[in-house]
C-alpha atoms as one frame of an Amber mdcrd trajectory, in Angstrom:
protein
  18.013  -9.102 -12.118  16.345 -11.805 -10.072  18.392 -15.030  -9.930  15.313
 -16.992 -10.992  15.228 -15.194 -14.306  18.956 -14.906 -14.968  20.328 -16.977
 -17.881  22.469 -19.977 -16.916  26.168 -19.404 -16.496  27.898 -19.631 -19.855
  24.673 -19.259 -21.836  24.899 -16.832 -24.759  23.335 -13.479 -23.998  21.419
 -11.531 -26.634  23.154  -8.459 -27.947  21.787  -5.262 -26.441  22.149  -2.041
 -28.336  21.636   1.415 -26.838  18.428   1.723 -28.850  17.008  -1.617 -27.669
  17.861  -0.755 -24.081  16.138   2.596 -24.368  13.085   1.061 -26.000  12.937
  -1.458 -23.176  13.048   1.373 -20.682  10.264   3.094 -22.582   7.861   0.470
 -21.241   8.841   1.491 -17.724   8.541   5.125 -18.765   4.949   4.611 -19.818
   4.104   3.156 -16.403   5.911   5.911 -14.555   4.629   8.728 -16.721   2.282
  10.137 -14.092   3.502   8.345 -11.041   3.840  10.782  -8.194   1.435  13.446
  -9.177   2.748  16.778 -10.335   6.475  17.256  -9.807   6.504  20.271 -12.060
   6.783  24.026 -12.431   8.876  25.353  -9.574   8.209  29.049  -9.226  11.077
  31.141 -10.470  12.854  28.262 -12.193  10.906  27.953 -15.428   9.633  30.196
 -18.170   6.184  30.907 -16.745   4.869  31.766 -20.201   5.635  28.219 -21.291
   5.052  26.196 -18.134   2.727  26.983 -15.229   0.882  24.933 -12.592  -2.324
  25.388 -14.596  -0.743  24.199 -17.804   0.760  21.149 -16.149  -2.546  20.295
 -14.524  -4.169  20.626 -17.945  -1.616  18.134 -19.257  -2.603  15.558 -16.618
  -6.215  15.972 -17.729  -5.219  15.487 -21.360  -3.412  12.257 -20.499  -6.090
  10.703 -18.249  -9.244  12.623 -19.126 -11.271  14.959 -16.943 -13.000  13.411
 -13.913 -14.993  15.836 -11.792 -14.138  15.867  -8.107 -11.064  13.661  -8.396
  -7.366  14.340  -8.039  -5.579  14.912 -11.330  -3.137  12.168 -10.395  -3.472
   9.289  -7.947  -7.207   9.652  -8.530  -8.041   6.118  -7.403  -7.626   5.667
  -3.679  -9.056   5.095  -0.218  -8.660   6.997   3.007  -7.056   5.587   6.119
  -6.624   6.503   9.768  -4.227   5.442  12.466  -1.390   6.817  14.552   2.365
   7.306  14.727   4.337   6.106  17.742   7.731   7.776  17.986  10.786   6.084
  19.485  12.447   9.386  20.336  15.467   8.596  18.139  14.478  11.278  15.629
  15.037  14.014  18.216  18.770  13.508  17.751  18.509  15.214  14.370  15.316
  17.303  14.582  13.353  19.397  17.057  10.111  18.428  15.273   7.508  17.362
  17.824   6.584  14.375  15.662   9.819  12.679  16.752   9.303  13.072  20.517
   8.362   9.922  22.381   4.591   9.483  22.239   1.644   8.842  19.950  -0.048
  11.227  17.516  -3.012  10.710  15.151  -2.430  10.151  11.441  -4.714  10.479
   8.425  -3.576   8.658   5.306  -4.530   7.770   1.771  -3.518   4.727  -0.284
  -3.661   5.349  -4.031  -2.592   4.300  -7.493  -0.923   6.623  -9.975  -2.896
   7.999 -12.880  -5.784  10.383 -13.274  -8.545   7.897 -14.125 -10.353   6.716
 -10.950 -12.004   3.803 -12.779  -8.822   2.186 -14.083  -8.354  -1.480 -13.098
  -5.685  -2.238 -10.516  -2.344  -3.534 -11.804   0.790  -4.695 -10.014   3.023
  -2.454 -12.140   1.082   0.740 -11.374   2.943   2.955  -8.929   1.384   2.841
  -5.450   1.158   5.873  -3.237   0.746   6.543   0.465   0.036  10.061   1.671
   0.179  10.838   5.389  -0.833  13.825   7.487   0.466  13.908  11.066  -1.572
  16.060  13.470   0.999  17.535  15.844   0.710  19.535  19.067   0.198  23.307
  18.869  -1.720  23.016  15.598   1.245  22.003  13.466   0.964  19.427  10.702
   3.393  17.347   8.750   2.270  16.064   5.359   4.174  13.741   3.107   3.396
  11.835  -0.089   5.386   8.664  -0.754   5.483   5.981  -3.449   6.707   2.399
  -3.726   9.646   3.173  -6.031  13.096   3.917  -4.569  13.812   6.889  -6.851
  11.898   9.332  -9.030  12.500   9.180 -12.788  13.217  12.903 -13.239  15.729
  15.291 -11.747  14.036  18.562 -12.709  10.528  19.900 -13.344  11.488  20.488
 -16.986  12.501  16.853 -17.352   9.241  15.675 -15.844   7.214  17.782 -18.227
   9.210  16.592 -21.224   8.711  12.961 -20.173   4.986  13.541 -19.746   4.829
  14.789 -23.325   6.942  11.872 -24.569   4.592   9.380 -22.937   1.450  10.774
 -24.551  -0.668   8.050 -26.136  -0.536   7.723 -29.911  -4.175   7.736 -31.160
  -3.270   5.246 -33.897  -1.979   2.583 -31.500  -3.516   3.497 -28.149  -0.008
   3.351 -26.647   2.887   5.776 -26.193   5.230   6.056 -29.161   8.340   4.037
 -28.191  10.556   6.031 -30.540   9.500   9.283 -28.892  10.213   7.859 -25.441
  13.544   6.414 -26.607  14.540   9.838 -27.941  13.619  11.412 -24.603  15.679
   8.855 -22.676  18.674   9.401 -24.923  18.582  13.075 -23.911  18.086  12.246
 -20.233  20.496   9.513 -19.126  19.633  10.258 -15.487  16.062   9.123 -16.196
  17.271   5.977 -17.966  19.437   5.144 -14.940  16.565   5.788 -12.533  14.216
   3.553 -14.515  16.806   0.789 -14.494  16.940   1.045 -10.708  13.151   0.997
 -10.466  13.062  -2.186 -12.545  15.421  -3.797 -10.039  12.839  -3.239  -7.277
   9.745  -5.120  -8.485   6.465  -4.509  -6.659   5.223  -6.727  -3.862   1.740
  -8.229  -3.697  -0.124  -5.204  -2.375  -0.222  -1.984  -0.388   0.234  -3.697
   2.965   3.651  -5.203   2.146   4.983  -2.286   0.079   7.905  -0.131   1.134
   7.136   3.544   0.594   9.827   6.118  -0.175   9.759   9.867   0.410  12.132
  10.317  -2.589  13.094  13.953  -1.999  15.681  15.129   0.501  14.850  17.484
   3.369  16.863  19.217   6.096  16.452  18.450   9.790  17.772  20.716  12.553
  18.217  19.584  16.169  18.164  21.543  19.415  21.875  22.389  19.146  21.388
  23.983  15.729  23.042  21.207  13.737  21.367  20.640  10.350  21.640  17.414
   8.352  20.018  16.211   5.107  17.549  13.345   5.484  15.297  11.082   3.463
  12.521   8.988   4.965  11.230   5.538   4.167   8.367   3.414   5.505   9.284
  -0.273   5.746   6.387  -2.709   6.344   6.333  -5.032   9.312   4.074  -7.254
   7.207   6.192  -9.842   5.354   6.640  -9.185   1.641   4.828 -11.493  -0.766
   5.193 -11.941  -4.501   2.468 -10.387  -6.675  -0.025 -12.447  -8.621  -0.747
 -15.016  -5.915  -4.220 -16.610  -5.646  -7.012 -15.790  -5.354  -7.198 -14.393
  -8.854  -7.414 -10.614  -8.747 -10.519  -8.621  -9.519 -10.785  -5.092 -10.862
  -9.969  -3.527  -7.475  -7.871  -6.380  -6.085  -5.165  -4.203  -4.541  -7.730
  -2.199  -2.587  -9.789  -5.287  -1.753  -6.698  -6.973  -0.349  -5.821  -3.873
   1.671  -9.318  -3.682   3.161  -9.252  -7.376   4.057  -5.830  -7.034   5.672
  -6.898  -4.115   7.874 -10.048  -5.995   8.893  -7.820  -8.740  10.309  -5.727
  -6.316  12.353  -3.687  -3.110  12.215  -0.958  -2.698   9.601   2.406  -1.264
  10.612   5.394   0.367   8.921   8.691   1.370  10.538   9.732   4.918   9.701
  13.429   5.145   8.894  15.406   8.367   8.492  18.499   8.076   6.318  21.093
  10.704   7.230  23.014  12.207   4.346  26.681  13.120   4.447  28.612  15.942
   2.780  28.651  15.331  -0.952  25.320  13.499  -1.039  23.039  15.164  -3.592
  19.961  16.770  -2.053  18.636  18.162  -5.331  18.374  14.928  -7.325  15.602
  12.428  -6.581  16.809  10.115  -9.376  19.859   9.029  -7.360  19.791   7.055
  -4.104  22.294   7.762  -1.378  24.917   5.088  -0.616  23.581   2.167   1.462
  26.282   2.802   4.080  24.556   5.932   5.387  23.357   6.077   8.996  19.715
   5.089   9.430  17.536   6.018  12.424  14.443   4.023  13.365  12.249   6.908
  14.495   8.895   5.213  15.052   6.005   3.184  13.704   3.069   4.205  11.520
   0.017   2.092  12.392  -3.035   2.009  10.105  -6.077   0.523  11.829  -8.940
   1.597   9.547  -9.646   2.371   5.908 -12.674   4.248   4.662 -14.232   5.749
   1.581 -13.208   9.269   0.746 -16.168  10.936   2.395 -16.050  14.554   3.607
 -13.671  15.265   6.496 -11.387  12.333   5.611  -8.376  12.102   3.315 -10.586
  13.340   0.483 -10.209  16.881   1.790  -6.447  16.672   2.274  -3.825  17.993
  -0.087  -0.636  16.054   0.685   1.587  19.039  -0.016   5.217  18.083   0.751
   6.000  21.623   1.888   3.606  21.474   4.843   6.343  20.820   7.377   6.712
  21.190  11.153   9.382  23.250  12.856  12.585  21.227  12.731  12.120  19.956
   9.154  12.804  22.199   6.157  12.888  21.783   2.356  16.116  20.996   0.575
  17.278  22.581  -2.672  15.345  19.997  -4.732  13.306  21.975  -7.287  10.716
  19.208  -7.449   9.454  20.088  -3.962   8.148  23.537  -4.831   6.956  22.126
  -8.148   4.871  19.453  -6.445   3.442  21.991  -4.034   2.367  24.323  -6.835
   0.594  21.666  -8.886  -0.960  19.960  -5.858  -2.525  23.314  -5.002  -3.808
  23.834  -8.532  -5.330  20.360  -8.647  -6.900  20.720  -5.198  -8.445  24.062
  -6.123  -9.984  22.632  -9.275 -11.458  19.483  -7.778 -12.808  21.225  -4.677
 -14.994  23.413  -6.886 -16.335  20.621  -9.080 -19.524  18.564  -8.744 -19.136
  15.284  -6.922 -19.100  11.963  -8.730 -19.112   8.379  -7.441 -15.789   6.590
  -7.132 -15.307   2.963  -8.049 -13.540   1.768  -4.924 -15.654   0.161  -2.222
 -14.640  -0.292   1.387 -16.506  -3.211   2.929 -19.300  -2.763   0.415 -19.698
   0.979   0.993 -19.551   3.057  -2.179 -17.332   6.101  -2.205 -19.915   8.700
  -3.208 -18.450  12.141  -3.120
């Protein structure tokens, strides 16, 4: 809790029951219901008659509606280009060429969670940053990150159940809080993750957001030693509180991003957190201890944003399993789940008629 909002010392505190706490978390659950975009249906881990990539993609469309040509989640977004400058420190844990000293081109995409591309911007909406690193010898590294430190669900089954629990009640136009409270009572790991998310309120925009990779991966160095890692992008731009003047418009987060890039490049430090024996690599709801070793492996620089025209981020699927030699998946079931649903969504939208987006970049409409 922020000190500015904490009750004075000695002041009586309202009684909090388990039910009231869960109902309070339900509000966070509604925001996070479709936050990262398809962490579901790992092949071989679910009953494929009950849960498939197609069925989960259908569920996203039921929640947000069908919008031809757009991603089923994180539909609202803009493309970006820039480069990654490696410090060389990452080579201590991985042979991946991305970590060798030098500069490589990067294609990115800033986005907001949800499947409706015309939804107004909101501070509480989860922000995403997808990156594709173009490496030597034709390799690529793709990663999709968000501005929350953990993911609300540990398993694909839990994600799907939460998606159902957050479905809008036609009578109220909002999710049923009792249904969400019942879900949270069955999934204490999600309740704990949402509490942690609430303790990390959003900053003013994309440019001052920290982006988290959430899932664990394995890195192997040139001596054959393998360690678990998680990556984070920490902005060099100073963090600002949300809601500052000027008063926001419908696309204020994207407008602010475009204005910031027009004034000069934006930069994020890439940090690798090194796990130790006993640290869970299969549970994105739990952060590792803050005492873990952290390597500063380089800087992501974004120097241009653009509409999602052909041959930009529009055509990229930020599949987390597109990895270079030296980085491998962990045992987190959400990784293969994300990959499966990303592919299903990409296949659908690539075969659909194009429709105009609602995000402008310097007055240029995103007509796809």
